[in-house]
Amino acid sequence: MAIWTISAAPDNDGWDHVITDEHGAETARAWDGNPLASDPPSASGSIACLRSGWVGGEGHPEDGVFTSSFETWAKAGAERFGERWPEVAARYERIWVWPHARHVLSDTQSIFTNVRDDGGPLAGAGVLLEPTALLTASMIEAAEDHLMRTADTLFDHVRTEAVIVSNAVVVEPADGAAVGPSGPAMRPAPAHAGVVPVELLRRLTRMALDAGKPVVLYGDNVEAQRATLAV
């Protein structure tokens, strides 16, 4: 049973997160910046994990809050992604994309469409899948339908490399970054604390492990999360 963790990157080298495997070995480094607008950090020796990017302001990506813009999901975002992502990906030996509801790859369908296109921008890239990060605040009441659709479609996919099992909290709209076309922002939270029912997260955990995918937990109180998820 592979339970990995994602924590703040310890080195001041531009990366935001480090992902370690069940033995504590570094597997990947992740960056929360916008690869469609700026250059990501240099290769670290492990897998590079980048967002699919967005069009518009920066928001507060360091806190998991991204700008919400219709342009991101429209032609402008798709075109910019198609131009920029292959250029960025070529800098790394291995690369994963980390989708989010406020990014170009924002939902199950957009992810599936891109990973099945072997000649598209994501050619050769893996997916670090965080199902709850694809939810918007308006989806919480129907979270089971949305999360199970993601699991059924993508957990078994050969390009899905690992699954982050996280909860989420709704961000109070204190500034413009927290509101947008998709409503209030959602911020990731440890599995045992948030608005998504833990029963759903347990199901996601079992489904991911049954599909042979490592489950990744945020590095805050991992033991409490494992107890909550029964792993």
Short mmCIF file of C-alpha atoms in Angstrom, two decimals:
data_model
loop_
_atom_site.label_atom_id
_atom_site.label_comp_id
_atom_site.label_asym_id
_atom_site.label_seq_id
_atom_site.Cartn_x
_atom_site.Cartn_y
_atom_site.Cartn_z
CA MET A 1 0.00 0.00 0.00
CA ALA A 2 1.71 3.17 -1.21
CA ILE A 3 0.90 6.22 0.92
CA TRP A 4 2.97 9.24 -0.09
CA THR A 5 3.10 12.77 1.32
CA ILE A 6 3.25 16.25 -0.17
CA SER A 7 4.86 18.93 1.98
CA ALA A 8 6.48 22.33 1.67
CA ALA A 9 9.75 22.10 -0.25
CA PRO A 10 12.69 22.46 2.14
CA ASP A 11 15.12 24.12 -0.25
CA ASN A 12 15.02 27.70 -1.47
CA ASP A 13 15.18 26.70 -5.12
CA GLY A 14 11.82 27.96 -6.37
CA TRP A 15 9.82 24.77 -5.90
CA ASP A 16 6.80 24.93 -3.58
CA HIS A 17 6.21 21.30 -2.64
CA VAL A 18 8.11 18.05 -2.39
CA ILE A 19 6.42 14.67 -2.79
CA THR A 20 7.98 11.75 -0.94
CA ASP A 21 7.15 8.08 -1.28
CA GLU A 22 6.30 5.59 1.46
CA HIS A 23 10.01 5.17 2.23
CA GLY A 24 10.64 8.91 2.57
CA ALA A 25 12.47 9.20 -0.76
CA GLU A 26 11.80 12.25 -2.91
CA THR A 27 9.67 11.42 -5.94
CA ALA A 28 8.69 14.82 -7.34
CA ARG A 29 8.77 18.57 -6.78
CA ALA A 30 5.76 20.73 -7.52
CA TRP A 31 5.35 24.41 -8.39
CA ASP A 32 2.18 26.44 -7.86
CA GLY A 33 3.13 29.19 -10.31
CA ASN A 34 1.63 29.79 -13.73
CA PRO A 35 3.68 28.13 -16.49
CA LEU A 36 1.61 29.94 -19.11
CA ALA A 37 2.93 33.29 -17.87
CA SER A 38 6.36 32.69 -16.31
CA ASP A 39 9.20 30.20 -16.27
CA PRO A 40 9.07 27.40 -13.68
CA PRO A 41 12.11 26.43 -11.59
CA SER A 42 15.03 24.51 -12.99
CA ALA A 43 15.01 20.73 -12.96
CA SER A 44 15.57 19.33 -9.48
CA GLY A 45 16.59 15.78 -10.34
CA SER A 46 13.17 14.33 -9.53
CA ILE A 47 9.88 14.52 -11.44
CA ALA A 48 8.67 18.06 -12.19
CA CYS A 49 5.03 18.66 -11.33
CA LEU A 50 3.42 21.79 -12.80
CA ARG A 51 -0.02 23.32 -12.99
CA SER A 52 -1.74 23.56 -16.38
CA GLY A 53 -1.91 27.33 -15.87
CA TRP A 54 -4.48 30.08 -16.16
CA VAL A 55 -5.16 33.38 -17.90
CA GLY A 56 -5.43 36.49 -15.74
CA GLY A 57 -4.07 37.60 -12.37
CA GLU A 58 -2.04 35.54 -9.96
CA GLY A 59 -4.35 35.26 -6.94
CA HIS A 60 -2.58 33.64 -3.99
CA PRO A 61 -1.24 30.34 -5.35
CA GLU A 62 1.03 29.96 -2.33
CA ASP A 63 -2.17 29.51 -0.30
CA GLY A 64 -3.89 27.32 -2.88
CA VAL A 65 -6.12 30.17 -4.11
CA PHE A 66 -6.00 30.87 -7.84
CA THR A 67 -7.58 33.52 -10.03
CA SER A 68 -10.88 32.52 -11.62
CA SER A 69 -11.36 33.70 -15.21
CA PHE A 70 -13.64 32.66 -18.07
CA GLU A 71 -10.68 33.25 -20.40
CA THR A 72 -8.84 30.34 -18.81
CA TRP A 73 -11.53 27.87 -19.88
CA ALA A 74 -12.18 29.50 -23.26
CA LYS A 75 -10.20 29.64 -26.50
CA ALA A 76 -7.53 31.95 -25.08
CA GLY A 77 -6.58 29.49 -22.36
CA ALA A 78 -6.58 26.46 -24.66
CA GLU A 79 -4.43 28.22 -27.24
CA ARG A 80 -1.94 29.49 -24.68
CA PHE A 81 -1.71 26.03 -23.12
CA GLY A 82 -1.13 24.43 -26.52
CA GLU A 83 1.67 26.86 -27.31
CA ARG A 84 3.38 27.07 -23.95
CA TRP A 85 3.10 23.68 -22.24
CA PRO A 86 5.23 21.68 -24.74
CA GLU A 87 7.94 24.33 -24.52
CA VAL A 88 7.98 24.16 -20.72
CA ALA A 89 7.73 20.35 -20.57
CA ALA A 90 10.77 19.95 -22.83
CA ARG A 91 12.96 21.31 -20.03
CA TYR A 92 12.37 18.28 -17.82
CA GLU A 93 13.18 14.60 -18.14
CA ARG A 94 9.84 13.67 -16.53
CA ILE A 95 6.84 15.89 -15.93
CA TRP A 96 3.39 15.59 -14.38
CA VAL A 97 0.50 18.01 -14.67
CA TRP A 98 -1.51 18.89 -11.55
CA PRO A 99 -5.03 20.00 -12.59
CA HIS A 100 -7.25 22.44 -10.70
CA ALA A 101 -10.79 23.77 -11.17
CA ARG A 102 -9.49 27.27 -11.92
CA HIS A 103 -6.89 26.15 -14.47
CA VAL A 104 -6.97 25.14 -18.13
CA LEU A 105 -7.29 21.48 -17.14
CA SER A 106 -10.19 22.14 -14.81
CA ASP A 107 -12.38 19.05 -14.80
CA THR A 108 -12.55 15.36 -15.58
CA GLN A 109 -13.45 15.87 -19.23
CA SER A 110 -10.68 18.36 -20.02
CA ILE A 111 -8.11 16.09 -18.38
CA PHE A 112 -9.36 12.98 -20.18
CA THR A 113 -9.49 14.77 -23.54
CA ASN A 114 -5.89 15.88 -23.21
CA VAL A 115 -4.36 12.65 -21.89
CA ARG A 116 -5.92 10.54 -24.64
CA ASP A 117 -4.36 12.79 -27.31
CA ASP A 118 -0.89 11.32 -27.73
CA GLY A 119 0.05 14.10 -30.13
CA GLY A 120 -1.30 16.96 -28.02
CA PRO A 121 0.36 19.36 -25.59
CA LEU A 122 0.43 16.76 -22.78
CA ALA A 123 2.21 14.10 -24.84
CA GLY A 124 4.43 12.12 -22.48
CA ALA A 125 3.21 13.84 -19.32
CA GLY A 126 1.73 12.06 -16.34
CA VAL A 127 -1.12 13.36 -14.18
CA LEU A 128 -0.99 14.12 -10.47
CA LEU A 129 -4.71 13.90 -9.84
CA GLU A 130 -6.37 15.69 -6.91
CA PRO A 131 -10.11 15.01 -7.26
CA THR A 132 -11.29 17.55 -4.68
CA ALA A 133 -9.24 20.26 -6.41
CA LEU A 134 -11.62 19.89 -9.36
CA LEU A 135 -14.59 20.91 -7.20
CA THR A 136 -15.99 24.41 -6.97
CA ALA A 137 -17.97 25.65 -3.98
CA SER A 138 -21.23 25.17 -5.88
CA MET A 139 -20.41 21.48 -6.41
CA ILE A 140 -20.15 20.51 -2.74
CA GLU A 141 -23.75 19.35 -2.41
CA ALA A 142 -23.23 17.02 -5.38
CA ALA A 143 -19.64 16.15 -4.45
CA GLU A 144 -20.27 12.41 -4.60
CA ASP A 145 -21.37 12.54 -8.25
CA HIS A 146 -18.43 14.71 -9.28
CA LEU A 147 -15.78 12.78 -7.35
CA MET A 148 -17.00 9.36 -8.44
CA ARG A 149 -17.05 10.49 -12.07
CA THR A 150 -13.43 11.58 -11.75
CA ALA A 151 -12.46 8.30 -10.08
CA ASP A 152 -14.30 6.12 -12.59
CA THR A 153 -12.80 7.97 -15.55
CA LEU A 154 -9.23 8.61 -14.49
CA PHE A 155 -8.05 6.38 -11.63
CA ASP A 156 -7.37 3.44 -13.95
CA HIS A 157 -5.89 5.60 -16.70
CA VAL A 158 -2.31 4.73 -17.58
CA ARG A 159 -1.31 8.41 -17.47
CA THR A 160 -2.57 8.94 -13.91
CA GLU A 161 0.56 8.59 -11.78
CA ALA A 162 -0.72 9.31 -8.26
CA VAL A 163 -3.87 10.55 -6.50
CA ILE A 164 -3.88 13.28 -3.86
CA VAL A 165 -6.65 12.55 -1.37
CA SER A 166 -7.42 15.89 0.24
CA ASN A 167 -10.31 17.76 1.73
CA ALA A 168 -11.14 21.40 1.00
CA VAL A 169 -12.39 24.55 2.71
CA VAL A 170 -14.32 27.44 1.19
CA VAL A 171 -12.35 30.68 1.25
CA GLU A 172 -14.19 33.73 2.50
CA PRO A 173 -14.19 36.32 -0.31
CA ALA A 174 -11.85 38.80 1.36
CA ASP A 175 -10.36 39.94 -1.93
CA GLY A 176 -10.83 39.58 -5.66
CA ALA A 177 -8.77 36.41 -5.89
CA ALA A 178 -11.29 34.51 -3.80
CA VAL A 179 -14.30 35.21 -6.00
CA GLY A 180 -14.90 34.78 -9.71
CA PRO A 181 -17.08 33.09 -12.33
CA SER A 182 -16.90 29.81 -10.41
CA GLY A 183 -17.90 31.42 -7.10
CA PRO A 184 -15.86 31.47 -3.87
CA ALA A 185 -12.46 29.81 -3.98
CA MET A 186 -11.71 26.42 -2.50
CA ARG A 187 -8.46 25.86 -0.61
CA PRO A 188 -6.98 22.36 -0.13
CA ALA A 189 -7.04 20.92 3.38
CA PRO A 190 -5.88 17.70 5.05
CA ALA A 191 -8.25 14.78 4.55
CA HIS A 192 -9.66 14.90 8.08
CA ALA A 193 -10.64 18.61 8.03
CA GLY A 194 -12.92 20.23 5.47
CA VAL A 195 -16.31 20.36 3.77
CA VAL A 196 -16.06 17.10 1.80
CA PRO A 197 -17.55 14.13 3.71
CA VAL A 198 -14.80 11.81 4.90
CA GLU A 199 -16.82 8.79 3.74
CA LEU A 200 -16.29 9.97 0.17
CA LEU A 201 -12.58 10.41 0.75
CA ARG A 202 -12.35 6.87 2.13
CA ARG A 203 -13.98 5.60 -1.05
CA LEU A 204 -11.56 7.59 -3.19
CA THR A 205 -8.65 6.19 -1.21
CA ARG A 206 -9.73 2.59 -1.68
CA MET A 207 -10.47 3.12 -5.37
CA ALA A 208 -7.06 4.70 -5.99
CA LEU A 209 -5.21 1.95 -4.16
CA ASP A 210 -7.26 -0.73 -5.93
CA ALA A 211 -6.23 0.89 -9.22
CA GLY A 212 -2.59 0.58 -8.19
CA LYS A 213 -2.04 4.31 -7.74
CA PRO A 214 -0.12 5.81 -4.82
CA VAL A 215 -2.29 7.91 -2.51
CA VAL A 216 -0.72 11.25 -1.60
CA LEU A 217 -1.61 13.06 1.64
CA TYR A 218 -0.80 16.62 2.60
CA GLY A 219 1.97 16.69 5.19
CA ASP A 220 -0.14 18.15 8.01
CA ASN A 221 -0.92 15.53 10.66
CA VAL A 222 -0.52 12.54 8.37
CA GLU A 223 -1.35 10.04 11.11
CA ALA A 224 -4.74 11.67 11.76
CA GLN A 225 -5.45 11.56 8.03
CA ARG A 226 -4.49 7.90 7.79
CA ALA A 227 -6.77 7.12 10.71
CA THR A 228 -9.61 9.03 9.06
CA LEU A 229 -9.08 7.24 5.76
CA ALA A 230 -8.48 3.86 7.42
CA VAL A 231 -5.14 3.28 5.74
#
